[in-house]
Structure formats: structure tokens, C-alpha cells
Short mmCIF file of C-alpha atoms in Angstrom, two decimals:
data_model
loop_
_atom_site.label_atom_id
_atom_site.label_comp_id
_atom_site.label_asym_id
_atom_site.label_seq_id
_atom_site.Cartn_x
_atom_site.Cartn_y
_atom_site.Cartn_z
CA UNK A 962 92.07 114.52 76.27
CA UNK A 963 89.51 115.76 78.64
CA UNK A 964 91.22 117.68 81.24
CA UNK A 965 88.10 117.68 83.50
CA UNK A 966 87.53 113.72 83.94
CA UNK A 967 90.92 112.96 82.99
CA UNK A 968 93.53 114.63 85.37
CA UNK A 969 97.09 114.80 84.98
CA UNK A 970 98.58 112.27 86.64
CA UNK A 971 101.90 112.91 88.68
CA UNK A 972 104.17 110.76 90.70
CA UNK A 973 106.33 112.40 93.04
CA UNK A 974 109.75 110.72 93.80
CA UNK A 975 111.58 112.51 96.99
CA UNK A 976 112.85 110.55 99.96
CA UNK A 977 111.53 113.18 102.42
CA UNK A 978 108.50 112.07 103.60
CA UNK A 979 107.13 115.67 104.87
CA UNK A 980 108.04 117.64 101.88
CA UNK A 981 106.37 114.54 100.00
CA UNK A 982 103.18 114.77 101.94
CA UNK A 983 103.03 118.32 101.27
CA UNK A 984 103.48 118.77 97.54
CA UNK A 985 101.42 115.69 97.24
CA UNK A 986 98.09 117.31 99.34
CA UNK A 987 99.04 120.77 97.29
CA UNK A 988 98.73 119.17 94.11
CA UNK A 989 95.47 117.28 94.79
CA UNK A 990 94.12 120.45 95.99
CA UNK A 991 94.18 121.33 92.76
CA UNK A 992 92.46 118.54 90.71
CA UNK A 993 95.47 116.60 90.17
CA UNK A 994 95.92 112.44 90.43
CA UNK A 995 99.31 112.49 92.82
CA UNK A 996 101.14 109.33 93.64
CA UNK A 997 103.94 109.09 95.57
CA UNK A 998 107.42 107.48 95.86
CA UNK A 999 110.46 107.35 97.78
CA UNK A 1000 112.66 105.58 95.12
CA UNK A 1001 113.25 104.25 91.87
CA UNK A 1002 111.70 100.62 92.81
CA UNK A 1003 108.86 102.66 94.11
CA UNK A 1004 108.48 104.67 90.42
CA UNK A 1005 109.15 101.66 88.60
CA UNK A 1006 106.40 99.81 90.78
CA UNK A 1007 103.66 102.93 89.23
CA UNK A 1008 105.32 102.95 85.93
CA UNK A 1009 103.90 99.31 85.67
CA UNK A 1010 100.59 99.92 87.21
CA UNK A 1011 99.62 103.69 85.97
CA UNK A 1012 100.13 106.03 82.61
CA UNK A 1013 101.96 108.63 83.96
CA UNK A 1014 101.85 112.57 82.39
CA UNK A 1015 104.73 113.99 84.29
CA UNK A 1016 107.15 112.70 87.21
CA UNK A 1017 108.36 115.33 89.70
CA UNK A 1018 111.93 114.10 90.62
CA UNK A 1019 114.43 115.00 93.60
CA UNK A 1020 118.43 114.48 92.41
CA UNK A 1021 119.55 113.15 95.63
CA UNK A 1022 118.15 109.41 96.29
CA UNK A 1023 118.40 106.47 98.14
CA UNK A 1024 119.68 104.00 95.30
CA UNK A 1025 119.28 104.85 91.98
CA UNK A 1026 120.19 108.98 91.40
CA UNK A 1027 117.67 111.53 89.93
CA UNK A 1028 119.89 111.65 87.03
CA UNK A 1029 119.85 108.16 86.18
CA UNK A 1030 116.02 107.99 86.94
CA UNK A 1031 115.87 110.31 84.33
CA UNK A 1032 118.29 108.91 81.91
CA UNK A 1033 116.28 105.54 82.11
CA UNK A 1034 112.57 106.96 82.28
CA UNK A 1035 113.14 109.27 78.85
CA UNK A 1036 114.49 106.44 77.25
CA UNK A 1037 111.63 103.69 78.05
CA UNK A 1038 108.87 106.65 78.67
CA UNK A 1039 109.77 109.21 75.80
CA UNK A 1040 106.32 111.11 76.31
CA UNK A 1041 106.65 111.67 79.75
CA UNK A 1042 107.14 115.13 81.50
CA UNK A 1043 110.06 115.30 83.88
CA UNK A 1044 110.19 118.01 86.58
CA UNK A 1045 113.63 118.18 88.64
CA UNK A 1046 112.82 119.35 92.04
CA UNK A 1047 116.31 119.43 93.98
CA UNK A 1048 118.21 121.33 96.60
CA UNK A 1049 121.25 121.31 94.02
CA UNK A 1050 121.59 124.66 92.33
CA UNK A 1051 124.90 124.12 90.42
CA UNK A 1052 124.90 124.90 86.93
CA UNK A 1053 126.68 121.77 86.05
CA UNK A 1054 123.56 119.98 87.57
CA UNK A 1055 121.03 121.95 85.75
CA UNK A 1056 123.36 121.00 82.51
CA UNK A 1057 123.30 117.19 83.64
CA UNK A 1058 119.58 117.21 84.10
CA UNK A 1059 118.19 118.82 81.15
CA UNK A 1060 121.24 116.42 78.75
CA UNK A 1061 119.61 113.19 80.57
CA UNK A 1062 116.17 114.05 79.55
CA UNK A 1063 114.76 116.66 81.99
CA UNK A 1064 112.01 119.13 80.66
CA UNK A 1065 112.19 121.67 83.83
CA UNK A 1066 114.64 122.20 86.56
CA UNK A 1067 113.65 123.87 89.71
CA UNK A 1068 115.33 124.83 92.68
CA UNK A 1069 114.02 123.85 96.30
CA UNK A 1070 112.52 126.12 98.22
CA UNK A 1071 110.27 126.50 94.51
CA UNK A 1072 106.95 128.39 95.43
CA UNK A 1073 104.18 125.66 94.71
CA UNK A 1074 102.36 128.55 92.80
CA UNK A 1075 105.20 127.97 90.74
CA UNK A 1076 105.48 124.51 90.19
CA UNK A 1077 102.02 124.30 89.78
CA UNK A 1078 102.36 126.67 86.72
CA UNK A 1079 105.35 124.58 85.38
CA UNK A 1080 103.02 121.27 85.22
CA UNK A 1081 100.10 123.02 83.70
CA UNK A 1082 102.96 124.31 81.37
CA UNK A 1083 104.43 120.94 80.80
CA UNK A 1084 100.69 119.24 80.47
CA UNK A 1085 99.64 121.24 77.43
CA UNK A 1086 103.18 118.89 75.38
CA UNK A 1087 102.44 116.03 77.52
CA UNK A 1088 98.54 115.37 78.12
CA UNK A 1089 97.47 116.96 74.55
CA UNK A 1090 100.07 115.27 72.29
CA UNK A 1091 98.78 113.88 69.37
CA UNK A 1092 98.62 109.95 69.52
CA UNK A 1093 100.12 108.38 66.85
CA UNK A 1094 100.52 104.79 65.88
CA UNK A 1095 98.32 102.09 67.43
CA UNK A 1096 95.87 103.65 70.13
CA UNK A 1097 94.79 101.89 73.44
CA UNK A 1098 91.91 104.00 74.69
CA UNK A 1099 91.56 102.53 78.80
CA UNK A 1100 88.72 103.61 79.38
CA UNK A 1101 86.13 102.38 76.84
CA UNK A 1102 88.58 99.31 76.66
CA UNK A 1103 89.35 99.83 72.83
CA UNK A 1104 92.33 99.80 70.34
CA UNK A 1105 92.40 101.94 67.17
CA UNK A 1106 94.79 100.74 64.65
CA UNK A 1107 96.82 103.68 62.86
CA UNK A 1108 94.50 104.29 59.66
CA UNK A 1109 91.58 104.88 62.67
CA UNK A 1110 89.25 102.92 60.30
CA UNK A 1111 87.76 100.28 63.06
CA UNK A 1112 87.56 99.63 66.66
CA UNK A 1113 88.98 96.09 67.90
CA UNK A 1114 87.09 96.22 71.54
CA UNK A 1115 89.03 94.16 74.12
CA UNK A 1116 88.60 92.40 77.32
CA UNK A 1117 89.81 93.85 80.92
CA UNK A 1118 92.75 91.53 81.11
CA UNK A 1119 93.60 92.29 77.20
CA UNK A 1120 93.42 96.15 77.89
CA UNK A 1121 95.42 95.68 80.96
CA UNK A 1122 98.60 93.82 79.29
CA UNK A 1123 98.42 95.77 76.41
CA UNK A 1124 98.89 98.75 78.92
CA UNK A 1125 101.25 97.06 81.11
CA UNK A 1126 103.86 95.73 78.48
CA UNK A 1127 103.77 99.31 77.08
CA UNK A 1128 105.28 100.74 80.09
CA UNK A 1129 107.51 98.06 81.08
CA UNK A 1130 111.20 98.83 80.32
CA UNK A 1131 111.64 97.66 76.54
CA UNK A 1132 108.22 96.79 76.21
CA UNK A 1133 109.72 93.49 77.82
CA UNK A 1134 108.46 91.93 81.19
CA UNK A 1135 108.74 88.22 82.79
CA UNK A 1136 105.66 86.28 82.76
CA UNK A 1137 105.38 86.04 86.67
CA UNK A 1138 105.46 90.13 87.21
CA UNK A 1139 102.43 90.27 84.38
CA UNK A 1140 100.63 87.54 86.01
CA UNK A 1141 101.26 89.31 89.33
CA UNK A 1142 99.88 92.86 88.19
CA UNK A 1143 97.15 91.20 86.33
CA UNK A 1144 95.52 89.38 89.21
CA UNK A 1145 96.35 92.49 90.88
CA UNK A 1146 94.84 94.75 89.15
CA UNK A 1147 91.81 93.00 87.97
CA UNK A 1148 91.57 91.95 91.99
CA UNK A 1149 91.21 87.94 90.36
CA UNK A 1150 92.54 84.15 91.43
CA UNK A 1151 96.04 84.26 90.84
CA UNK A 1152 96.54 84.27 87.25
CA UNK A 1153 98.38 81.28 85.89
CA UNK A 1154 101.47 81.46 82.74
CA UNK A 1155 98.37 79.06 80.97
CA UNK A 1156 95.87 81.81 81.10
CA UNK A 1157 98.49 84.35 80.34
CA UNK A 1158 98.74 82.56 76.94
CA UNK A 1159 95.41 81.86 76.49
CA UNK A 1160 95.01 86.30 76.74
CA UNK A 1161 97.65 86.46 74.52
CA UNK A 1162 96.19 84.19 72.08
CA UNK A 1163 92.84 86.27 72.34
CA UNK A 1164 94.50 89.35 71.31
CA UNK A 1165 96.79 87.51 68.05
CA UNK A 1166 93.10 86.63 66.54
CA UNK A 1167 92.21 90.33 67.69
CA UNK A 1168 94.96 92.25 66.05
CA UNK A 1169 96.37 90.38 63.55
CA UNK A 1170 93.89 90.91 61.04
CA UNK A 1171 94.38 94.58 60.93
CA UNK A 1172 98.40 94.83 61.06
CA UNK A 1173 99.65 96.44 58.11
CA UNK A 1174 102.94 94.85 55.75
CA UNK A 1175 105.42 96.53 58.05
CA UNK A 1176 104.40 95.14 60.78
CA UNK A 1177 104.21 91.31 61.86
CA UNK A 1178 103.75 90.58 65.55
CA UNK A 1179 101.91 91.61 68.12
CA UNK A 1180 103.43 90.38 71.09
CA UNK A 1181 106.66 88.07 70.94
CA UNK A 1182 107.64 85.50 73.38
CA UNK A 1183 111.44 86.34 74.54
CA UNK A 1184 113.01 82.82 75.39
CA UNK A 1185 113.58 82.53 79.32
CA UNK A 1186 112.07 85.83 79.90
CA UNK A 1187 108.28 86.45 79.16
CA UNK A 1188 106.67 88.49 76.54
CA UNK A 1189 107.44 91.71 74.49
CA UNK A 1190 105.42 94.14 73.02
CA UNK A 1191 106.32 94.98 69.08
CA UNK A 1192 103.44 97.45 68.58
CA UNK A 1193 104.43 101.13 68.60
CA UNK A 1194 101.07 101.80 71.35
CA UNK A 1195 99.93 105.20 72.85
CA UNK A 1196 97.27 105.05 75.88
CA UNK A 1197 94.87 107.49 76.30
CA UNK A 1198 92.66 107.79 79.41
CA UNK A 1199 89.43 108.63 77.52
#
């Protein structure tokens, strides 16, 4: 991935505004894409929306705990970078942190010299990773089935699904929230559960052709839910 038009792209989740607004101008100052949270509804809002590199998480939060932000984000966002930034310098907490999926713990006051260092550190596992599996490349709007042999170019609205059911908690999300980001995102009418299908349609003719033995769906309709992604998909920003 190309560093220079590509930037690492961190969320910040800490319930104090100020120190917020600070790491988050800090950061920027230094070429990277920073957005900002105050919660886990707030992360799980830009876990639907963007492809995070690395999360920079506080322990103590309004709702949901650091911890258990972490335990759920490694689980349904295995690639991600997580950076504990916390007041809480107990060496049962470090333990806790780095056993429910944290990559580095820091202690607050942390010199941002320092955390910057950490995510460039972090970046070079995170943002250069080898894709493997199916590839969505977002910004030429293309996926790249695992032998790498063709192309299969797709539509905004198939790119954007594709990228949205990949980050949504079990690949799994209810047909209203991906209508809702959809006509969101692609700043359209509001997108009905008819044109939903007829997307999902598109991309069956799309893909199907070029699935190998072991694999046999695409997407999957869960009953009373929405839809499901059964692809194993990386996203790329190039």
C-alpha cells in the first residue's frame, strides 16, 4: 500500500473531549486520517463506514469498557492495530489488555513523539500485510479473486456492500442499517430492501463464476435478519 496517498487511518476512542481534540490535531499534523469517538456506538458507527488500520483506545468508558472493545474488535477485525491509551498503570491491566487482543499498551501522560512512533511501528504489521483471499481494491472499484488471474470491476453500491458487510460484526448486518449506509454513503434516494436485492443479484452473476469448489456463496440471506457475507475479503485502499 502506498503510504503517501493512502494514510493510515486511526480512530480515537476516549471520552475526554480535550485530550481527544488534541491527539486527534497531533496526529493529522502528521499525515494521518484521524477520526474520532467517544464510545463504542461511536467506533462501531466508523467500523461500518471506514477500513480502519489501528484504533487508539482509552480503558475507562462510558458503556462498553476498553477491554471489551477490544475483546469484540480483535475478534470481528483480526487485522486491526489496537493501541491502549489509559490512565491505568496496573500490571494486571496491562495483562488484561494485551490477553483481549491489544498490540501496545501505553500509559497516559505518553509523549505523542511516542505514540506517534508506536503507530508507525504498528503500521508496518497492519497497513503492509499481505492480502490474502478475495481482494476488494476501493479505490479502482475492483475485486481480485485468490488465484489473481482476472479483475471482476464493480459498481459504487457493489464496492460499498462488499466493504460494509466485511466490517460488520460476523460479516452479518440487517437490511435496513445497509440500506441506511448505502444511501448514505453514495449521498442517493433512500435505498429500498428491492434495490438492495437487485445489488445483490448484480454481484451473484459477478462472482459466482469465479468461486472455486470450496466455496459456494457469496452473500447469504440470514432469515429475519439481512444478509451475510461468506467470502473471506481483504480491502485495500489502492
Amino acid at each position: 500500500m502506498n503510504k503517501s496517498s493512502n494514510p493510515i487511518k486511526i480512530a480515537i476512542v476516549e471520552d475526554d473531549a480535550i485530550l481527544r481534540e488534541e491527539l486527534s490535531q497531533f496526529l493529522q499534523a502528521h499525515q494521518l486520517k484521524v477520526y474520532e469517538a467517544n464510545n463504542s456506538l461511536g467506533l462501531n458507527d466508523l467500523l461500518l463506514m471506514e477500513v480502519l488500520d489501528i484504533i487508539i483506545l482509552d480503558l475507562n468508558l462510558p458503556g462498553q469498557s476498553g477491554l471489551e472493545i477490544a475483546q469484540s474488535v480483535r475478534k470481528t477485525h483480526p487485522k486491526i492495530g489496537i493501541v491502549i491509551l489509559t490512565a491505568r498503570t496496573a500490571l494486571a491491566d496491562r495483562i488484561k489488555s494485551y490477553e483481549h487482543g491489544a498490540d501496545i499498551y501505553l500509559p497516559k501522560p505518553t509523549p505523542s513523539q511516542e505514540l506517534l512512533a508506536a503507530i508507525h511501528g504498528l503500521s508496518r504489521r497492519v497497513v503492509e500485510s499481505t492480502p490474502s483471499g478475495w481482494i476488494l481494491q476501493l479505490q479502482s472499484g475492483q475485486l481480485i479473486p485468490p488465484n489473481g488471474e482476472s479483475k471482476i470491476p464493480l459498481l459504487a453500491a457493489e464496492s460499498l456492500l462488499l466493504s460494509t458487510l466485511s466490517q460488520a460484526p460476523n460479516h452479518c448486518l440487517e437490511s435496513e442499517s445497509i440500506c441506511e449506509i448505502l444511501s448514505e454513503q453514495l449521498m442517493s434516494e433512500a435505498m429500498t430492501k428491492r434495490s438492495l436485492e437487485n445489488i445483490i443479484s448484480r454481484l451473484r452473476k459477478k462472482i459466482q463464476p469465479m468461486l472455486s469448489g470450496a466455496e459456494s456463496r457469496i452473500i447469504r440471506s440470514v432469515w429475519g435478519t439481512g444478509y451475510q457475507l461468506c467470502l473471506p475479503l481483504s480491502i485495500v485502499n489502492s
